[in-house]
PDB file of C-alpha atoms in Angstrom:
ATOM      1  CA  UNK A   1     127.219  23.816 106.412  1.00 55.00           C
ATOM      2  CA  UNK A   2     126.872  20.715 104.045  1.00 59.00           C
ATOM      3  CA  UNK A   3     123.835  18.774 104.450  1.00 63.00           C
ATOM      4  CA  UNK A   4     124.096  14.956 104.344  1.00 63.00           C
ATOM      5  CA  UNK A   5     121.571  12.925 104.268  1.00 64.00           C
ATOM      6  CA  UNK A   6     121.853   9.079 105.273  1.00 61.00           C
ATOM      7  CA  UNK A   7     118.947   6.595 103.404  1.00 62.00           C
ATOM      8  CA  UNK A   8     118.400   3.706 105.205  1.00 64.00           C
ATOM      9  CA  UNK A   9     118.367   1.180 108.890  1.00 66.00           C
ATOM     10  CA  UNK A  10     119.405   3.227 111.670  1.00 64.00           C
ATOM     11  CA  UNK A  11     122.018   0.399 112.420  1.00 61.00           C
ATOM     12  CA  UNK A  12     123.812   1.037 108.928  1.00 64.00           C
ATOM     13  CA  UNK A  13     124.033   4.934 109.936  1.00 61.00           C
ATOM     14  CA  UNK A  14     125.856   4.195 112.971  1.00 59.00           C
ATOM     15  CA  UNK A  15     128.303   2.157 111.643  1.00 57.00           C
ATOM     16  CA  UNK A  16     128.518   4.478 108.816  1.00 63.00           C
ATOM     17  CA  UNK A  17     128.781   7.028 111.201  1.00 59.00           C
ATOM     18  CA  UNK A  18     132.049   5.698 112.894  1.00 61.00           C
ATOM     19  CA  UNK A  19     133.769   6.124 109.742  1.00 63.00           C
ATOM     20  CA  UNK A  20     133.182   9.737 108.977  1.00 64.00           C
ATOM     21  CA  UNK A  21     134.309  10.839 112.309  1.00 64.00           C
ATOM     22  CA  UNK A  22     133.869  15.196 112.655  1.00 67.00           C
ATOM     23  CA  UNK A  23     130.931  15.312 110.018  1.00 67.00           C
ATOM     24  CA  UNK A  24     129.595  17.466 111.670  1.00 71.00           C
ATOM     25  CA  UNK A  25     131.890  18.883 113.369  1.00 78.00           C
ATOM     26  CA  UNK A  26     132.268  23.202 113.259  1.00 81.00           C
ATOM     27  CA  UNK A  27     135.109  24.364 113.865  1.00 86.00           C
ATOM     28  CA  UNK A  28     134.332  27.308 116.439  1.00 87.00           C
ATOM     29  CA  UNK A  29     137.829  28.866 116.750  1.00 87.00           C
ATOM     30  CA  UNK A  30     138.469  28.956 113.159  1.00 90.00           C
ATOM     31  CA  UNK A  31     135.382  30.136 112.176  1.00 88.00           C
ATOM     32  CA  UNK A  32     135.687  33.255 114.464  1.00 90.00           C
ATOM     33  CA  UNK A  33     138.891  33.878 113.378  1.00 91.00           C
ATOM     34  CA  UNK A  34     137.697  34.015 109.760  1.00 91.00           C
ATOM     35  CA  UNK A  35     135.115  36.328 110.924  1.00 90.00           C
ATOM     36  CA  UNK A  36     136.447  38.431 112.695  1.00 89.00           C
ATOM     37  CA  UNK A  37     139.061  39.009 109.812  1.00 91.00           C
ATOM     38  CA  UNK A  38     136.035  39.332 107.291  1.00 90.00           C
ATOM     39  CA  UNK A  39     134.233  42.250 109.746  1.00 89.00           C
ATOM     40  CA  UNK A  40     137.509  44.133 109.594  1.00 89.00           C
ATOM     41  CA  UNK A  41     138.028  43.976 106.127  1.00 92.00           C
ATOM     42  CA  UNK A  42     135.192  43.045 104.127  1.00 91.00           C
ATOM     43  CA  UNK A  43     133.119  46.030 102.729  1.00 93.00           C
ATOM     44  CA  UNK A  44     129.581  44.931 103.305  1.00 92.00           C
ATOM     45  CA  UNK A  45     130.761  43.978 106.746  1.00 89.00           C
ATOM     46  CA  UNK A  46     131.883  47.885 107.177  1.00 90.00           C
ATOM     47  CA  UNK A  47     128.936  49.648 105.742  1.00 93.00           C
ATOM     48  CA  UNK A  48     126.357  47.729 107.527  1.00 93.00           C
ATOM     49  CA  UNK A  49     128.495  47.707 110.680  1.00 90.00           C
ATOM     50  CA  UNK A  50     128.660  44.179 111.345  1.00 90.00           C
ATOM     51  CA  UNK A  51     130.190  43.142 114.741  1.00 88.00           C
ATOM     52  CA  UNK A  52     130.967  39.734 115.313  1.00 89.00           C
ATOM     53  CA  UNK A  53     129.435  38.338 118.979  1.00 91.00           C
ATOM     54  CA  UNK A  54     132.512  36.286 119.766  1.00 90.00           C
ATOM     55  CA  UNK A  55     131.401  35.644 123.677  1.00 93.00           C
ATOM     56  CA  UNK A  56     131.583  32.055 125.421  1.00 94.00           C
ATOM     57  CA  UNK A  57     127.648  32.172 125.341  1.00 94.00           C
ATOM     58  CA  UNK A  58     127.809  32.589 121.934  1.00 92.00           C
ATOM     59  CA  UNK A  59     130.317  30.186 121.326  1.00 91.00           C
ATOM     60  CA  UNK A  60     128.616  27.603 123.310  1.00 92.00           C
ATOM     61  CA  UNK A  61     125.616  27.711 121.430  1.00 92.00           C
ATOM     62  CA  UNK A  62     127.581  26.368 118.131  1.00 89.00           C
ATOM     63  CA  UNK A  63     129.260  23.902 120.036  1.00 89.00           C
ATOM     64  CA  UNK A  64     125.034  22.960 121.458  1.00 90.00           C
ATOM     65  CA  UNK A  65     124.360  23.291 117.434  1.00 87.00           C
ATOM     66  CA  UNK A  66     127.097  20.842 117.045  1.00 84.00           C
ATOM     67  CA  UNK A  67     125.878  17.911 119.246  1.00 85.00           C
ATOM     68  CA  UNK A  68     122.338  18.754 117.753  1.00 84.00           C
ATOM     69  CA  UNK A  69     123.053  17.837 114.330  1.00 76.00           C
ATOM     70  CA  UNK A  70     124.728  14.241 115.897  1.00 75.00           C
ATOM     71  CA  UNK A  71     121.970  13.358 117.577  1.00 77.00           C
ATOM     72  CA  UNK A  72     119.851  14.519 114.817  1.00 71.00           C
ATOM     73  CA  UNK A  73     121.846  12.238 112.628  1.00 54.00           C
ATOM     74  CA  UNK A  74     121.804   9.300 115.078  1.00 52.00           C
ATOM     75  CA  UNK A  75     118.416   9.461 115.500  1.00 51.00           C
ATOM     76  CA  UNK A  76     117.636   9.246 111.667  1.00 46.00           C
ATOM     77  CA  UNK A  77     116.557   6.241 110.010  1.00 41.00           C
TER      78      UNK A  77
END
């Protein structure tokens, strides 16, 4: 996840934050698609018998991640 990190009035990050619309956005679907492809055919993910936990409850907590890192960002001055 790139970190970004915003010096200066909380007013400037919000307008600044407008314009880089989905900076923090994770892209759930994709991301479990990649890993589900990596736990199939990735050799550290065989030998240490990875399994992906691809369930809604898992899924939701990115997508609580997600709004976290917002507000984190909205809240920083």
């Amino acid at each position: 996840i790139p970190r970004v990190t915003f010096v200066g009035p909380r007013g400037d990050w919000a307008a600044r934050k407008k314009s880089c619309s989905n900076l923090f956005l994770l892209p759930v679907d994709e991301m479990y698609s990649w890993m589900r492809v990596l736990m199939h055919t990735h050799e550290y993910f065989k030998t240490n018998r990875i399994e992906i936990d691809d369930s809604e409850t898992a899924k939701a907590a990115l997508l609580a991640l997600q709004s976290r890192m917002e507000e984190g960002g909205e809240r920083g001055s």
